[in-house]
Amino acid sequence: MPRLPGPLTLSRLDDTEALAARLAPILGPGDTLLLSGPIGAGKTAFARALIRARMENPSEEVPSPTFTLVQTYGDPRGTELWHADLYRLTGPDEAVELGLETAFDTAICLVEWPDRLGDLAPPEALGLTFAAGETAHLLTLAGPDPWPARLEAAGV
């Protein structure tokens, strides 16, 4: 995947929320964001902020799917959002059982620990790699066309 702008510095939760709010309106059915990085690097915080932005409700309850594996939401535009945490999966077969393969075509999918997808990871997905620094988190973006133009249009 070509590298996109960045790395971006996310010094505070507000920075993460602002980035998610810029990305939320440009997403539609069939878009997948692959959220990589170590525990505590900001993947869930980003997903939560993006879902709240799509739901147009900053206080929307958005639990981590660590134990349920997948949480789904229907936004006001009628688009389904899937938030998956694949940390506990051992391979792609389990992701298929969750229905992710179908969701990649019909929903906006936010996938934490996408390495568990193996070859199921959509090649057209936007990759977001989070790194925890001492005072800030860093975010590196990677994705094929048309992601560069879409991100530029969103002000990223």
Short mmCIF file of C-alpha atoms in Angstrom, two decimals:
data_model
loop_
_atom_site.label_atom_id
_atom_site.label_comp_id
_atom_site.label_asym_id
_atom_site.label_seq_id
_atom_site.Cartn_x
_atom_site.Cartn_y
_atom_site.Cartn_z
CA MET A 1 0.00 0.00 0.00
CA PRO A 2 1.30 3.48 -0.75
CA ARG A 3 2.00 5.59 2.27
CA LEU A 4 -0.22 8.59 2.82
CA PRO A 5 0.24 11.81 4.83
CA GLY A 6 1.96 11.39 8.12
CA PRO A 7 2.81 10.12 10.45
CA LEU A 8 0.15 12.19 12.15
CA THR A 9 0.69 13.17 15.77
CA LEU A 10 -2.29 12.61 18.06
CA SER A 11 -1.28 14.38 21.28
CA ARG A 12 -4.67 14.19 22.99
CA LEU A 13 -7.91 12.28 22.73
CA ASP A 14 -9.35 15.46 21.17
CA ASP A 15 -6.91 15.05 18.25
CA THR A 16 -8.07 11.47 17.70
CA GLU A 17 -11.72 12.55 17.85
CA ALA A 18 -11.12 15.42 15.40
CA LEU A 19 -9.43 13.09 12.89
CA ALA A 20 -12.25 10.55 13.19
CA ALA A 21 -14.81 13.34 12.67
CA ARG A 22 -13.03 14.37 9.44
CA LEU A 23 -12.96 10.80 8.13
CA ALA A 24 -16.49 9.77 9.13
CA PRO A 25 -18.39 11.67 6.39
CA ILE A 26 -16.24 10.36 3.53
CA LEU A 27 -16.91 6.70 4.37
CA GLY A 28 -19.62 4.58 2.83
CA PRO A 29 -20.72 0.97 2.41
CA GLY A 30 -17.80 -1.19 1.34
CA ASP A 31 -15.14 0.93 3.06
CA THR A 32 -12.89 -0.88 5.52
CA LEU A 33 -10.41 0.66 7.95
CA LEU A 34 -7.76 -1.74 9.25
CA LEU A 35 -6.59 -0.52 12.68
CA SER A 36 -3.18 -1.89 13.67
CA GLY A 37 -0.90 -1.22 16.61
CA PRO A 38 -0.11 -2.44 20.10
CA ILE A 39 -2.55 -2.51 22.99
CA GLY A 40 -3.11 1.03 24.26
CA ALA A 41 -2.02 2.77 21.05
CA GLY A 42 -5.45 4.32 20.34
CA LYS A 43 -7.23 1.89 18.01
CA THR A 44 -10.40 1.56 20.09
CA ALA A 45 -10.47 5.27 20.93
CA PHE A 46 -10.33 6.08 17.22
CA ALA A 47 -13.04 3.54 16.34
CA ARG A 48 -15.28 4.83 19.13
CA ALA A 49 -14.84 8.44 17.94
CA LEU A 50 -15.56 7.53 14.32
CA ILE A 51 -18.69 5.58 15.23
CA ARG A 52 -19.94 8.46 17.39
CA ALA A 53 -19.31 10.87 14.51
CA ARG A 54 -21.24 8.64 12.07
CA MET A 55 -24.06 8.26 14.60
CA GLU A 56 -24.11 12.07 15.03
CA ASN A 57 -24.16 11.46 18.79
CA PRO A 58 -21.04 12.29 20.84
CA SER A 59 -22.42 10.41 23.85
CA GLU A 60 -23.36 7.24 21.93
CA GLU A 61 -22.42 4.18 23.98
CA VAL A 62 -19.71 2.40 22.00
CA PRO A 63 -18.38 -0.56 23.98
CA SER A 64 -15.16 -2.25 22.97
CA PRO A 65 -15.85 -5.47 21.07
CA THR A 66 -12.94 -7.23 22.80
CA PHE A 67 -15.20 -9.94 24.24
CA THR A 68 -18.14 -9.83 21.82
CA LEU A 69 -15.72 -9.70 18.85
CA VAL A 70 -18.13 -7.55 16.79
CA GLN A 71 -20.45 -4.64 17.57
CA THR A 72 -22.78 -3.37 14.85
CA TYR A 73 -24.52 -0.02 14.50
CA GLY A 74 -26.95 1.55 12.05
CA ASP A 75 -26.19 5.22 11.43
CA PRO A 76 -28.79 7.92 10.60
CA ARG A 77 -27.96 7.60 6.87
CA GLY A 78 -29.00 3.93 6.95
CA THR A 79 -25.44 2.64 6.70
CA GLU A 80 -24.40 -0.31 8.81
CA LEU A 81 -21.13 -0.01 10.75
CA TRP A 82 -19.19 -3.00 12.02
CA HIS A 83 -16.53 -2.62 14.72
CA ALA A 84 -14.53 -5.83 15.09
CA ASP A 85 -11.76 -6.64 17.56
CA LEU A 86 -10.02 -9.76 16.28
CA TYR A 87 -7.38 -10.00 19.03
CA ARG A 88 -8.76 -13.30 20.33
CA LEU A 89 -9.09 -14.95 16.92
CA THR A 90 -6.55 -17.50 15.75
CA GLY A 91 -7.13 -17.22 12.01
CA PRO A 92 -9.19 -16.08 9.03
CA ASP A 93 -11.72 -18.94 9.30
CA GLU A 94 -13.03 -17.46 12.53
CA ALA A 95 -13.44 -14.05 10.86
CA VAL A 96 -15.55 -15.69 8.14
CA GLU A 97 -17.76 -17.22 10.86
CA LEU A 98 -18.37 -13.72 12.23
CA GLY A 99 -19.72 -12.58 8.85
CA LEU A 100 -16.94 -10.09 8.17
CA GLU A 101 -16.38 -11.26 4.61
CA THR A 102 -19.94 -10.22 3.71
CA ALA A 103 -19.79 -7.04 5.80
CA PHE A 104 -16.74 -5.85 3.86
CA ASP A 105 -19.04 -5.43 0.84
CA THR A 106 -22.09 -3.93 2.54
CA ALA A 107 -20.99 -1.98 5.62
CA ILE A 108 -18.36 0.41 6.90
CA CYS A 109 -15.97 -1.90 8.76
CA LEU A 110 -13.49 -0.91 11.45
CA VAL A 111 -11.21 -3.85 12.19
CA GLU A 112 -8.79 -3.96 15.10
CA TRP A 113 -6.01 -6.57 14.89
CA PRO A 114 -6.46 -7.03 11.11
CA ASP A 115 -3.46 -9.37 10.92
CA ARG A 116 -5.91 -12.10 12.03
CA LEU A 117 -7.71 -11.69 8.69
CA GLY A 118 -4.86 -13.06 6.61
CA ASP A 119 -5.88 -13.02 2.93
CA LEU A 120 -9.44 -11.92 3.84
CA ALA A 121 -8.24 -8.33 4.39
CA PRO A 122 -9.78 -6.24 1.60
CA PRO A 123 -6.99 -5.00 -0.70
CA GLU A 124 -8.79 -1.66 -1.11
CA ALA A 125 -8.89 -1.02 2.66
CA LEU A 126 -7.32 1.98 4.36
CA GLY A 127 -4.68 0.90 6.85
CA LEU A 128 -4.19 2.95 10.01
CA THR A 129 -1.18 1.99 12.12
CA PHE A 130 -1.12 3.45 15.62
CA ALA A 131 2.04 3.73 17.71
CA ALA A 132 2.10 4.81 21.34
CA GLY A 133 4.76 7.38 22.13
CA GLU A 134 5.78 8.78 25.49
CA THR A 135 3.71 11.94 25.11
CA ALA A 136 1.63 11.32 21.98
CA HIS A 137 0.35 8.62 19.67
CA LEU A 138 1.54 8.50 16.07
CA LEU A 139 -0.67 7.39 13.21
CA THR A 140 0.55 6.20 9.81
CA LEU A 141 -1.95 5.83 6.97
CA ALA A 142 -1.59 3.53 3.96
CA GLY A 143 -4.04 2.74 1.19
CA PRO A 144 -4.44 2.40 -2.56
CA ASP A 145 -6.18 4.88 -4.85
CA PRO A 146 -8.61 6.54 -4.34
CA TRP A 147 -7.68 6.93 -0.64
CA PRO A 148 -5.10 9.71 -1.15
CA ALA A 149 -7.65 11.97 -2.89
CA ARG A 150 -10.41 11.07 -0.42
CA LEU A 151 -8.19 11.87 2.56
CA GLU A 152 -7.07 15.14 1.00
CA ALA A 153 -10.71 16.10 0.42
CA ALA A 154 -11.39 15.35 4.09
CA GLY A 155 -8.56 17.64 5.18
CA VAL A 156 -6.26 14.88 6.40
#
